[in-house]
PDB file of C-alpha atoms in Angstrom:
ATOM      1  CA  MET A   9      18.516  12.628  19.726  1.00  0.00           C
ATOM      2  CA  LYS A  10      18.315   8.830  19.659  1.00  0.00           C
ATOM      3  CA  THR A  11      16.638   8.847  23.009  1.00  0.00           C
ATOM      4  CA  TYR A  12      14.257  11.902  21.973  1.00  0.00           C
ATOM      5  CA  ILE A  13      13.137   9.648  18.860  1.00  0.00           C
ATOM      6  CA  SER A  14      13.238   6.266  20.728  1.00  0.00           C
ATOM      7  CA  HIS A  15      10.520   8.000  23.453  1.00  0.00           C
ATOM      8  CA  PHE A  16       8.471   9.148  20.759  1.00  0.00           C
ATOM      9  CA  PHE A  17       8.538   6.065  18.879  1.00  0.00           C
ATOM     10  CA  PHE A  18       7.318   4.269  22.403  1.00  0.00           C
ATOM     11  CA  PHE A  19       4.927   6.894  22.690  1.00  0.00           C
ATOM     12  CA  PHE A  20       3.535   6.058  19.136  1.00  0.00           C
ATOM     13  CA  LEU A  21       3.565   2.367  19.573  1.00  0.00           C
ATOM     14  CA  VAL A  22       1.416   2.453  22.560  1.00  0.00           C
ATOM     15  CA  LEU A  23      -1.036   4.927  20.727  1.00  0.00           C
ATOM     16  CA  GLY A  24      -0.729   3.043  17.802  1.00  0.00           C
ATOM     17  CA  CYS A  25      -2.117  -0.334  19.570  1.00  0.00           C
ATOM     18  CA  SER A  26      -5.108   1.531  20.685  1.00  0.00           C
ATOM     19  CA  SER A  27      -8.154   1.016  18.999  1.00  0.00           C
ATOM     20  CA  GLY A  28      -9.410   4.014  17.210  1.00  0.00           C
ATOM     21  CA  GLY A  29      -6.765   6.615  17.667  1.00  0.00           C
ATOM     22  CA  PRO A  30      -6.821  10.268  18.649  1.00  0.00           C
ATOM     23  CA  LYS A  31      -9.222  12.022  16.146  1.00  0.00           C
ATOM     24  CA  LYS A  32      -8.184  14.739  14.074  1.00  0.00           C
ATOM     25  CA  PRO A  33      -7.838  18.172  15.633  1.00  0.00           C
ATOM     26  CA  ASN A  34      -9.416  21.318  14.075  1.00  0.00           C
ATOM     27  CA  ASN A  35      -6.146  23.270  14.549  1.00  0.00           C
ATOM     28  CA  LEU A  36      -3.723  20.538  13.319  1.00  0.00           C
ATOM     29  CA  ILE A  37      -0.466  21.508  13.114  1.00  0.00           C
ATOM     30  CA  PRO A  38       0.447  20.417   8.856  1.00  0.00           C
ATOM     31  CA  ILE A  39       2.930  17.451   8.259  1.00  0.00           C
ATOM     32  CA  SER A  40       5.378  20.255   6.725  1.00  0.00           C
ATOM     33  CA  THR A  41       5.108  22.321   9.728  1.00  0.00           C
ATOM     34  CA  MET A  42       5.705  19.362  12.059  1.00  0.00           C
ATOM     35  CA  ILE A  43       8.905  17.946  10.204  1.00  0.00           C
ATOM     36  CA  GLN A  44      10.495  21.402  10.789  1.00  0.00           C
ATOM     37  CA  ILE A  45       9.510  21.394  14.490  1.00  0.00           C
ATOM     38  CA  GLN A  46      10.796  18.082  15.050  1.00  0.00           C
ATOM     39  CA  THR A  47      13.883  18.582  13.118  1.00  0.00           C
ATOM     40  CA  ASP A  48      14.556  21.676  15.491  1.00  0.00           C
ATOM     41  CA  LEU A  49      13.929  19.432  18.320  1.00  0.00           C
ATOM     42  CA  SER A  50      16.271  16.932  17.329  1.00  0.00           C
ATOM     43  CA  ILE A  51      19.006  19.731  16.841  1.00  0.00           C
ATOM     44  CA  MET A  52      17.909  21.319  20.268  1.00  0.00           C
ATOM     45  CA  GLU A  53      18.541  17.884  21.920  1.00  0.00           C
ATOM     46  CA  VAL A  54      21.857  17.104  20.823  1.00  0.00           C
ATOM     47  CA  ILE A  55      22.921  20.807  21.441  1.00  0.00           C
ATOM     48  CA  GLU A  56      21.725  20.243  25.228  1.00  0.00           C
ATOM     49  CA  LYS A  57      23.530  16.872  25.085  1.00  0.00           C
ATOM     50  CA  THR A  58      26.852  17.952  23.976  1.00  0.00           C
ATOM     51  CA  TYR A  59      27.077  21.201  26.116  1.00  0.00           C
ATOM     52  CA  GLN A  60      25.473  20.180  29.334  1.00  0.00           C
ATOM     53  CA  GLY A  61      25.306  22.785  31.916  1.00  0.00           C
ATOM     54  CA  GLU A  62      26.558  24.933  29.270  1.00  0.00           C
ATOM     55  CA  VAL A  63      22.730  25.954  27.619  1.00  0.00           C
ATOM     56  CA  VAL A  64      20.216  26.767  29.612  1.00  0.00           C
ATOM     57  CA  SER A  65      17.625  24.803  27.502  1.00  0.00           C
ATOM     58  CA  ASP A  66      14.291  26.653  28.885  1.00  0.00           C
ATOM     59  CA  SER A  67      15.494  30.122  27.740  1.00  0.00           C
ATOM     60  CA  ILE A  68      17.156  29.834  24.814  1.00  0.00           C
ATOM     61  CA  LEU A  69      15.936  25.891  23.263  1.00  0.00           C
ATOM     62  CA  GLY A  70      13.113  23.628  23.853  1.00  0.00           C
ATOM     63  CA  LEU A  71       9.672  24.089  23.332  1.00  0.00           C
ATOM     64  CA  PRO A  72       9.192  27.798  24.436  1.00  0.00           C
ATOM     65  CA  TYR A  73      11.593  28.417  21.474  1.00  0.00           C
ATOM     66  CA  ILE A  74       9.399  26.066  19.478  1.00  0.00           C
ATOM     67  CA  TYR A  75       6.001  27.650  20.265  1.00  0.00           C
ATOM     68  CA  SER A  76       7.430  31.202  19.467  1.00  0.00           C
ATOM     69  CA  LYS A  77       9.150  30.310  16.441  1.00  0.00           C
ATOM     70  CA  TYR A  78       5.914  28.119  15.261  1.00  0.00           C
ATOM     71  CA  LYS A  79       3.388  30.468  16.389  1.00  0.00           C
ATOM     72  CA  ILE A  80       1.700  27.445  18.125  1.00  0.00           C
ATOM     73  CA  ASP A  81       0.824  26.949  21.690  1.00  0.00           C
ATOM     74  CA  SER A  82       1.298  23.639  24.177  1.00  0.00           C
ATOM     75  CA  LEU A  83      -1.948  22.358  23.723  1.00  0.00           C
ATOM     76  CA  ARG A  84      -1.838  22.853  19.482  1.00  0.00           C
ATOM     77  CA  TRP A  85       1.313  20.989  19.802  1.00  0.00           C
ATOM     78  CA  ALA A  86      -0.021  18.104  22.339  1.00  0.00           C
ATOM     79  CA  ASN A  87      -2.925  17.237  20.079  1.00  0.00           C
ATOM     80  CA  SER A  88      -0.500  17.287  16.923  1.00  0.00           C
ATOM     81  CA  GLU A  89       1.836  15.289  18.241  1.00  0.00           C
ATOM     82  CA  ALA A  90      -0.829  12.628  19.328  1.00  0.00           C
ATOM     83  CA  TYR A  91      -2.900  12.423  16.533  1.00  0.00           C
ATOM     84  CA  TYR A  92       0.536  12.033  14.233  1.00  0.00           C
ATOM     85  CA  ALA A  93       1.472   9.334  16.874  1.00  0.00           C
ATOM     86  CA  GLY A  94      -1.774   7.871  16.455  1.00  0.00           C
ATOM     87  CA  ASN A  95      -1.139   7.671  12.763  1.00  0.00           C
ATOM     88  CA  PRO A  96       1.608   5.112  11.727  1.00  0.00           C
ATOM     89  CA  LYS A  97       2.003   6.012   8.030  1.00  0.00           C
ATOM     90  CA  GLN A  98       2.478   9.641   8.745  1.00  0.00           C
ATOM     91  CA  ASN A  99       4.218   9.291  11.713  1.00  0.00           C
ATOM     92  CA  VAL A 100       6.867   7.626   9.628  1.00  0.00           C
ATOM     93  CA  GLN A 101       6.503  10.085   6.908  1.00  0.00           C
ATOM     94  CA  ILE A 102       7.162  12.999   9.303  1.00  0.00           C
ATOM     95  CA  PHE A 103      10.495  11.163  10.730  1.00  0.00           C
ATOM     96  CA  THR A 104      11.687   9.606   7.527  1.00  0.00           C
ATOM     97  CA  ALA A 105      11.853  13.648   6.337  1.00  0.00           C
ATOM     98  CA  VAL A 106      13.522  14.811   9.699  1.00  0.00           C
ATOM     99  CA  ARG A 107      16.114  12.100   9.073  1.00  0.00           C
ATOM    100  CA  LYS A 108      16.856  13.293   5.585  1.00  0.00           C
ATOM    101  CA  ALA A 109      16.453  16.942   6.650  1.00  0.00           C
ATOM    102  CA  LEU A 110      19.166  16.356   9.247  1.00  0.00           C
ATOM    103  CA  ASP A 111      21.365  14.260   6.935  1.00  0.00           C
ATOM    104  CA  ARG A 112      21.313  17.598   4.616  1.00  0.00           C
ATOM    105  CA  LYS A 113      22.255  19.418   7.426  1.00  0.00           C
ATOM    106  CA  ILE A 114      25.286  16.983   8.040  1.00  0.00           C
ATOM    107  CA  ASP A 115      26.409  17.285   4.733  1.00  0.00           C
ATOM    108  CA  SER A 116      26.606  20.596   4.281  1.00  0.00           C
ATOM    109  CA  ILE A 117      28.431  21.282   7.911  1.00  0.00           C
ATOM    110  CA  ASN A 118      31.251  18.603   6.426  1.00  0.00           C
ATOM    111  CA  LYS A 119      31.553  20.547   3.336  1.00  0.00           C
ATOM    112  CA  ALA A 120      32.174  23.678   4.972  1.00  0.00           C
ATOM    113  CA  ILE A 121      34.497  21.980   7.195  1.00  0.00           C
ATOM    114  CA  GLN A 122      36.174  20.419   4.121  1.00  0.00           C
ATOM    115  CA  ASN A 123      36.251  23.496   1.877  1.00  0.00           C
ATOM    116  CA  PRO A 124      36.906  26.692   4.024  1.00  0.00           C
ATOM    117  CA  LEU A 125      35.945  29.867   2.455  1.00  0.00           C
ATOM    118  CA  ASN A 126      39.746  31.390   3.160  1.00  0.00           C
ATOM    119  CA  GLN A 127      41.610  28.511   1.097  1.00  0.00           C
ATOM    120  CA  GLU A 128      42.848  29.406  -1.828  1.00  0.00           C
TER     121      GLU A 128
END
């Protein structure tokens, strides 16, 4: 997950330093959906790294799954990602929300481990 985020921030830094930045695409993916997509991608990356060789990322995980789940195509994804990468305030907002969402998921998993249903 750290690798994915560091690559994304590097991409964001390169685009952020260029003048003008990308124009807002007509079919921009809303911030709320980008948060969900980035959260899913972060989880998928962890699964791929944890279970290397056991999970076929192209068939079960990865961008094809994201395109299907969120009903987007690769061009819309690329344009939206480039737009948000060129807008630092919105990009920080997205990744702050992703971090919070991942923290909530970790907390709920930890609670489930500590309090199993069959414990009485």
